[in-house]
mmCIF file of C-alpha atoms in Angstrom:
data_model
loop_
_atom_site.group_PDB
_atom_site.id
_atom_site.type_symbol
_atom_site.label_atom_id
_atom_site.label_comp_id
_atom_site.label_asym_id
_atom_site.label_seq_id
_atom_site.Cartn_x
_atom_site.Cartn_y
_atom_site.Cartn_z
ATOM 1 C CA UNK A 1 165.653 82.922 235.008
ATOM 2 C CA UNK A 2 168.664 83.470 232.546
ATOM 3 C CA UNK A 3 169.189 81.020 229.753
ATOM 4 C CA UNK A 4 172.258 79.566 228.845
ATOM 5 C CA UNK A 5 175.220 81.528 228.440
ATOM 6 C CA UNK A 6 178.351 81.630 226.553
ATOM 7 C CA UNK A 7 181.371 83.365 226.012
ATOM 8 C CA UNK A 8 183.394 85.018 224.575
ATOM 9 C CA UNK A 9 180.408 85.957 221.997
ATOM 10 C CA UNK A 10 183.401 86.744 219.413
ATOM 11 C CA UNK A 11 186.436 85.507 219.466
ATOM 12 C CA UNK A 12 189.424 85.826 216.673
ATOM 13 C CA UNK A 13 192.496 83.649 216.692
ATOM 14 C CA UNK A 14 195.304 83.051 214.443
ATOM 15 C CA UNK A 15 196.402 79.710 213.134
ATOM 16 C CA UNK A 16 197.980 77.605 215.557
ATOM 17 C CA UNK A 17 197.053 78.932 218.810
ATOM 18 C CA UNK A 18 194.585 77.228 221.122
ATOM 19 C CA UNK A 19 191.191 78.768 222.139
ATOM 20 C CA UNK A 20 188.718 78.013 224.723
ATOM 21 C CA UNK A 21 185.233 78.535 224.660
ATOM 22 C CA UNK A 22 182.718 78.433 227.525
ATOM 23 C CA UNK A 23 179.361 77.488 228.077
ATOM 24 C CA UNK A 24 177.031 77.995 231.354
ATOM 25 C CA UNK A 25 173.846 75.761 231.315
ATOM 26 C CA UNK A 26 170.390 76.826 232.727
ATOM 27 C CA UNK A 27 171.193 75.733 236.444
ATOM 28 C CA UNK A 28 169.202 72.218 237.015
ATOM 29 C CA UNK A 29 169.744 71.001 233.212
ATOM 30 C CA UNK A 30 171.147 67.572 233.495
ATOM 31 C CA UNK A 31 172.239 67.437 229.390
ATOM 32 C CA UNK A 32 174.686 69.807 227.824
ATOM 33 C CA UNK A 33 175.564 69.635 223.990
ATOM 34 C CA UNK A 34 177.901 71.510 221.860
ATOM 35 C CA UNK A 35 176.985 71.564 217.790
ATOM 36 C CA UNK A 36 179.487 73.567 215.434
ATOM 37 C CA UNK A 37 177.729 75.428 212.403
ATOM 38 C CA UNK A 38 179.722 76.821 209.634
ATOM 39 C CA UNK A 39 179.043 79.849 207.273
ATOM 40 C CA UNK A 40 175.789 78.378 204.753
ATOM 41 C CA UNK A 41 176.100 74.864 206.559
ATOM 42 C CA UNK A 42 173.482 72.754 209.385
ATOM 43 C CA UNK A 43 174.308 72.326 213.370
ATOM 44 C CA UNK A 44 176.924 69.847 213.350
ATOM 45 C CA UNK A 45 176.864 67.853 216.163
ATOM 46 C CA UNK A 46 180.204 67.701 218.350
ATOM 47 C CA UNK A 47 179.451 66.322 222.255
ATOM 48 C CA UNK A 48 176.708 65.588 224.370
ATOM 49 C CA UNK A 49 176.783 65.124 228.567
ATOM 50 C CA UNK A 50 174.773 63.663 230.694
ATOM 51 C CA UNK A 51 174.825 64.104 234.311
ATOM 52 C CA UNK A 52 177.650 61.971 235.006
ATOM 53 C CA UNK A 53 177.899 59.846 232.264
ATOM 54 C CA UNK A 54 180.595 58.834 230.280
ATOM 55 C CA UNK A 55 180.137 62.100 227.623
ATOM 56 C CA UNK A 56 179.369 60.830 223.642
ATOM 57 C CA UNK A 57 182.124 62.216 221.966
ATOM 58 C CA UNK A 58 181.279 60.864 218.801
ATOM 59 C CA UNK A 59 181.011 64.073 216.760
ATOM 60 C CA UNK A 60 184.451 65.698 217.658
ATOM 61 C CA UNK A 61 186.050 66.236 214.653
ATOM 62 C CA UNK A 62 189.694 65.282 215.267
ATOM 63 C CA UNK A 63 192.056 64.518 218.307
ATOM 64 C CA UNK A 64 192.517 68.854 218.312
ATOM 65 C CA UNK A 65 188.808 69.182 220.158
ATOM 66 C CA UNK A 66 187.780 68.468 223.995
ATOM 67 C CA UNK A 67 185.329 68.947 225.901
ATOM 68 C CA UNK A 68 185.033 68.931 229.708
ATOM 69 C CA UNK A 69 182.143 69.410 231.921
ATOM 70 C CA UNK A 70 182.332 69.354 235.807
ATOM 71 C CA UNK A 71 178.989 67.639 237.553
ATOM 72 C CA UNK A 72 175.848 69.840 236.059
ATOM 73 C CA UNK A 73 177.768 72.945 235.687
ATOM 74 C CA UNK A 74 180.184 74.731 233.327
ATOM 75 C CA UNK A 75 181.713 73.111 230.277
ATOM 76 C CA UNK A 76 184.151 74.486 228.304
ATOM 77 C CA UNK A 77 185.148 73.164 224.630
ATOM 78 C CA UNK A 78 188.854 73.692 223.618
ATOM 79 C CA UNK A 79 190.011 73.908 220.460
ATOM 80 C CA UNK A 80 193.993 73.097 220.103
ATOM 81 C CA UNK A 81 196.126 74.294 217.462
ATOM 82 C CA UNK A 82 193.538 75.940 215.754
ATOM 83 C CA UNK A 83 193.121 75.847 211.846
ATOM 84 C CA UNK A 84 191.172 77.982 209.728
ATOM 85 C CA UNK A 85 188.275 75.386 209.080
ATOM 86 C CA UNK A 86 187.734 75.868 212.754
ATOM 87 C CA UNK A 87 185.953 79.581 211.817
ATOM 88 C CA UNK A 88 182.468 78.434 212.829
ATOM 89 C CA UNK A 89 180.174 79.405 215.433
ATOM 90 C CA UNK A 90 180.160 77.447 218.195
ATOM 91 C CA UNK A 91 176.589 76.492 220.162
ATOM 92 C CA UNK A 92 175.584 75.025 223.383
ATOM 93 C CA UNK A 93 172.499 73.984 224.602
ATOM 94 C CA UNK A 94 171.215 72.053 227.453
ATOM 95 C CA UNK A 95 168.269 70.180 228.871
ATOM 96 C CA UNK A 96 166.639 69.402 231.730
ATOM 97 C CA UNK A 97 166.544 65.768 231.213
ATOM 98 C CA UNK A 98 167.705 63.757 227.930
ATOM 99 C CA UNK A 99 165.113 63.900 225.505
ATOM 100 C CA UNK A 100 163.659 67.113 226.684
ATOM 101 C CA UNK A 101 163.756 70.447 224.700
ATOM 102 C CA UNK A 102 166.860 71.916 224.249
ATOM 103 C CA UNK A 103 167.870 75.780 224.819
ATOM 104 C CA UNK A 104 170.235 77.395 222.932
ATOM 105 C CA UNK A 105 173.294 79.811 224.011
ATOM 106 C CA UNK A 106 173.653 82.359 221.309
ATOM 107 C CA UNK A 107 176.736 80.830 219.980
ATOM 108 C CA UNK A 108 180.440 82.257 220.085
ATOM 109 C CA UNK A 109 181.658 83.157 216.717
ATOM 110 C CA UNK A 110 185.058 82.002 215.935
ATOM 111 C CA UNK A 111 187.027 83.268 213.574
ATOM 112 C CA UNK A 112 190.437 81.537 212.823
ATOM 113 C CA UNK A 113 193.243 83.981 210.611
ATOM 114 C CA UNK B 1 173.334 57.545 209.283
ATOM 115 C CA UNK B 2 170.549 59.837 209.488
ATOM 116 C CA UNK B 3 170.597 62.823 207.558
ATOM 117 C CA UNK B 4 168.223 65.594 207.142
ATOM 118 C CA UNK B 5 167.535 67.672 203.816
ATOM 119 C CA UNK B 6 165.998 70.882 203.373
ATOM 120 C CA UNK B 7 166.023 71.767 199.540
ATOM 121 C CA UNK B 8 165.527 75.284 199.798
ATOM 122 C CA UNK B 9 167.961 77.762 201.459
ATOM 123 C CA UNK B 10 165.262 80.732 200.664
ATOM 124 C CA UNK B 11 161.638 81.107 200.514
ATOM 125 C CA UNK B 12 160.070 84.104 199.939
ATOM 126 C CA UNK B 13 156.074 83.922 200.692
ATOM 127 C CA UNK B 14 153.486 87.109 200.376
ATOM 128 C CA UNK B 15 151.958 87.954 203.165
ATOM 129 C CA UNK B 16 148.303 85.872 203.898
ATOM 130 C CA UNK B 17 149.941 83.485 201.204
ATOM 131 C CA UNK B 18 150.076 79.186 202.645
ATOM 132 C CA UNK B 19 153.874 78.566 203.574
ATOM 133 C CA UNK B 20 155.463 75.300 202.855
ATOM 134 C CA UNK B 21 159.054 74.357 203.841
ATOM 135 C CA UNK B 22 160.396 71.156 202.537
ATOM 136 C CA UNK B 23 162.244 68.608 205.121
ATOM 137 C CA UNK B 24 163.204 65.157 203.976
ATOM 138 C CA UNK B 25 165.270 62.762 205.757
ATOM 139 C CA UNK B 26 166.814 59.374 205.550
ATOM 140 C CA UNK B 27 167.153 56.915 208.800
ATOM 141 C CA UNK B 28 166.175 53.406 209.203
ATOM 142 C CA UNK B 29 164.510 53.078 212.140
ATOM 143 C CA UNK B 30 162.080 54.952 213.712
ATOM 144 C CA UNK B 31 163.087 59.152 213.929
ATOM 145 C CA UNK B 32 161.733 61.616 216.183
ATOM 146 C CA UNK B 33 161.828 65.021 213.729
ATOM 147 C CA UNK B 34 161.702 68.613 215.009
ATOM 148 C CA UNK B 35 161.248 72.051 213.597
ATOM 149 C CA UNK B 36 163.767 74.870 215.352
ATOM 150 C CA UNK B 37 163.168 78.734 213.863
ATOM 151 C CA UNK B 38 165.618 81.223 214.769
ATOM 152 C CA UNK B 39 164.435 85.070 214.588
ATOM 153 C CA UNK B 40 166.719 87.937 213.651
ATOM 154 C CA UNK B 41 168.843 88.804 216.662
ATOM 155 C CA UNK B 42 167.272 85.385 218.776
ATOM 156 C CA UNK B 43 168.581 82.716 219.917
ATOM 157 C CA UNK B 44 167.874 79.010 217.655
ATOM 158 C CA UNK B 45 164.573 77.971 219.729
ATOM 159 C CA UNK B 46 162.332 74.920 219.394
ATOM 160 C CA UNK B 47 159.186 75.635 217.295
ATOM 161 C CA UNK B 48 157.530 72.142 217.172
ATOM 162 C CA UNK B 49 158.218 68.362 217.511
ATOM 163 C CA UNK B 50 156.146 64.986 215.539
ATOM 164 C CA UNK B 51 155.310 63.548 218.388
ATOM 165 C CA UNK B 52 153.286 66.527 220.027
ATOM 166 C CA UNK B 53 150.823 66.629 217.322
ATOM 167 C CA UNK B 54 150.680 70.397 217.840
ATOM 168 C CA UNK B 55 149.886 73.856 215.982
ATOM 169 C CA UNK B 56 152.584 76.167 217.090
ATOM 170 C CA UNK B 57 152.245 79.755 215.914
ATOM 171 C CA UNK B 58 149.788 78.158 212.916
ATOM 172 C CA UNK B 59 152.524 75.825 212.135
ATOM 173 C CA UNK B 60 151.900 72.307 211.571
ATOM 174 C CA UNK B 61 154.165 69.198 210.772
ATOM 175 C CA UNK B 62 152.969 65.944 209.647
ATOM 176 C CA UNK B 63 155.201 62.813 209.169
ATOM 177 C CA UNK B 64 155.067 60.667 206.644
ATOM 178 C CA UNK B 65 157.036 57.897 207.002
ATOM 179 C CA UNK B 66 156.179 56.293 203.110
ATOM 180 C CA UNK B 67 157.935 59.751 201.634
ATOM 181 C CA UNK B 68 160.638 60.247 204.622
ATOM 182 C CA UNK B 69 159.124 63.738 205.142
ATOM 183 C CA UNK B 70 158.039 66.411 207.877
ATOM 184 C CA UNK B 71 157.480 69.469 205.576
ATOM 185 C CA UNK B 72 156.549 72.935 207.344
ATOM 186 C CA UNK B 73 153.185 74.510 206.882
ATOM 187 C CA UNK B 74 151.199 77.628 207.726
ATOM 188 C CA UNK B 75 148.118 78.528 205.833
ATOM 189 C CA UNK B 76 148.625 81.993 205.547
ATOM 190 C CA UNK B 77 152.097 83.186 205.936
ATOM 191 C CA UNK B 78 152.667 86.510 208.868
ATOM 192 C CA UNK B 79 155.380 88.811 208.417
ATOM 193 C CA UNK B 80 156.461 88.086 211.757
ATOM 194 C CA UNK B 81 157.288 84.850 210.315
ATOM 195 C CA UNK B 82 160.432 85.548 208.564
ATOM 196 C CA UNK B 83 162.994 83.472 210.454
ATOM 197 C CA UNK B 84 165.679 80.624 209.591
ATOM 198 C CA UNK B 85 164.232 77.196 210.134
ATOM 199 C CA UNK B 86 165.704 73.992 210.776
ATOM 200 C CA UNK B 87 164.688 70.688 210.354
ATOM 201 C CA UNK B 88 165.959 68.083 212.765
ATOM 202 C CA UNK B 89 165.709 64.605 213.475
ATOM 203 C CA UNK B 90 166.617 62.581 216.525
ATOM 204 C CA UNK B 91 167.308 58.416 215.953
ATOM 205 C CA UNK B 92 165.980 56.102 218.642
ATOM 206 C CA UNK B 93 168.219 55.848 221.523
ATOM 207 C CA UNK B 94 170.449 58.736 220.820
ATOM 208 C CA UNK B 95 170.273 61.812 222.261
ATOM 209 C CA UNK B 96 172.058 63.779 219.500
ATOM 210 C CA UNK B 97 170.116 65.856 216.589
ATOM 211 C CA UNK B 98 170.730 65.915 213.222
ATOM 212 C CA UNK B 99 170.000 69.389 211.407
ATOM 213 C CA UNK B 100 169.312 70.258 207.783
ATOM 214 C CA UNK B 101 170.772 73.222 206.697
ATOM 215 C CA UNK B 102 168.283 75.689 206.982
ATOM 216 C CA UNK B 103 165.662 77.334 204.963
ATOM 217 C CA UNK B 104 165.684 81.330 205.321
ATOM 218 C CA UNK B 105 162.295 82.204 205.361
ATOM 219 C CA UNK B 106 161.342 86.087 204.117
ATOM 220 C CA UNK B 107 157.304 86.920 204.316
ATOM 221 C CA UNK B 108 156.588 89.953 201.888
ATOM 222 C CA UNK B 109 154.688 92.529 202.997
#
C-alpha cells in the first residue's frame, strides 16, 4: 500500500506570509508526528497525535505553529507569519499504534525568502 | 532532557573494512535507543531498535548503560551501505524521539 504522503514536496515563501503543509498517514496508523530538521541539524521534534487524544504540543516552537489532525486522517501543520529560520524541511511520520515503528513522508522542503 | 550525540558528521570506511558509528546520549531514566539510515533519494526508515536484540543488514547495536552508548557496527562495511544514520532515543512514557544529528556514512570502493 502507499506510505505516507506529503505535500507540497517544495515549497518557497517570503517573509511574513503563512504556509500550510500537509501530511496523509498510512490509512489505519493511529499516531502521527511532525519533526522539523534544518540544513546540518537532527529531527527536531514539533507534535505528536494520538487517536483522539489531547495532541503533545510540546515541541512547537512558538505561538506562529499549529497543528490539526481530524480523527486518524489528514493533518496539516501551519506555519503563520513565516520567518526565515522557518527554511527547514518539514517530516511526518505515523504509526500504527504508539510505540510502534514509525514511517516517514519524504519531507516538504521549505524555504522562507 | 534527553539528548542524543553523534560525534561524527562523516565516516568514510573501505569497503570489507568493520564500521563503527558513535551514538552517546544523556537521560536519566531508562531510554529506548534506535538506529534510522536514510539512503540517497529514500525516505528516513528504521534500521534497528535496543530492545530487539537484532542484526539488521549486519548491523548490530549494543547498549551500555555504564558509558550512555549505542554505537553502530558492521564487521565489514558494503558499499551499499553509504547512507545518513541517525541515532535516536525514546524516554519512558513519551512517545516522542530524540535524534542526533546524523553521521553521513560513505563506503569506498
Amino acid at each position: 500500500g502507499a506510505g505516507v504522503s506529503q505535500s507540497p514536496s517544495n515549497k518557497v515563501t517570503e517573509k511574513g506570509k503563512d504556509v500550510e503543509l500537509r501530511c496523509d498517514p498510512i490509512s489505519g496508523h493511529t499516531a502521527l508526528y511532525w519533526y522539523r530538521q534544518r540544513l546540518g541539524q537532527g529531527l527536531e521534534f514539533l507534535i505528536y497525535f494520538q487517536g483522539n487524544s489531547a495532541p503533545d504540543k510540546s515541541g512547537l516552537p512558538s505561538d506562529r505553529f499549529s497543528a490539526e489532525r481530524t480523527g486518524e486522517s489528514v493533518s496539516t501543520l501551519t506555519i503563520q507569519r513565516t520567518q526565515q529560520e522557518d527554511s527547514a524541511v518539514y517530516l511526518c511520520a505515523s504509526s500504527l499504534h504508539r510505540g510502534q515503528e514509525l514511517a516517514f513522508g519524504p519531507g516538504t522542503r521549505l524555504l522562507v525568502l | 532532557a534527553q539528548r542524543v550525540t553523534q560525534p561524527e558528521k562523516l565516516l568514510s570506511v573501505f569497503k570489507g573494512a568493520p564500521v563503527e558509528l558513535k551514538c552517546n546520549y544523556s537521560y536519566s531514566g531508562s531510554p529506548e535507543l534506535f538506529w534510522y539510515v536514510q539512503y540517497s533519494r529514500q525516505r528516513l526508515q528504521l534500521l534497528l531498535r535496543h530492545i530487539s536484540r537484532e542484526s539488521i543488514k549486519g548491523f548490530t547495536a549494543d547498549l551500555n548503560k555504564g558509558e550512555t552508548s549505542f554505537h553502530l557496527k558492521k564487521p565489514f562495511a558494503q558499499e551499499e551501505d553509504s547512507a545518513m544514520y541517525y541515532c535516536a532515543l525514546k524516554a519512558f512514557g513519551n512517545e516522542k524521539l530524540t535524534f542526533g544529528t546524523g553521521t553521513r556514512l560513505t563506503i569506498i570502493p
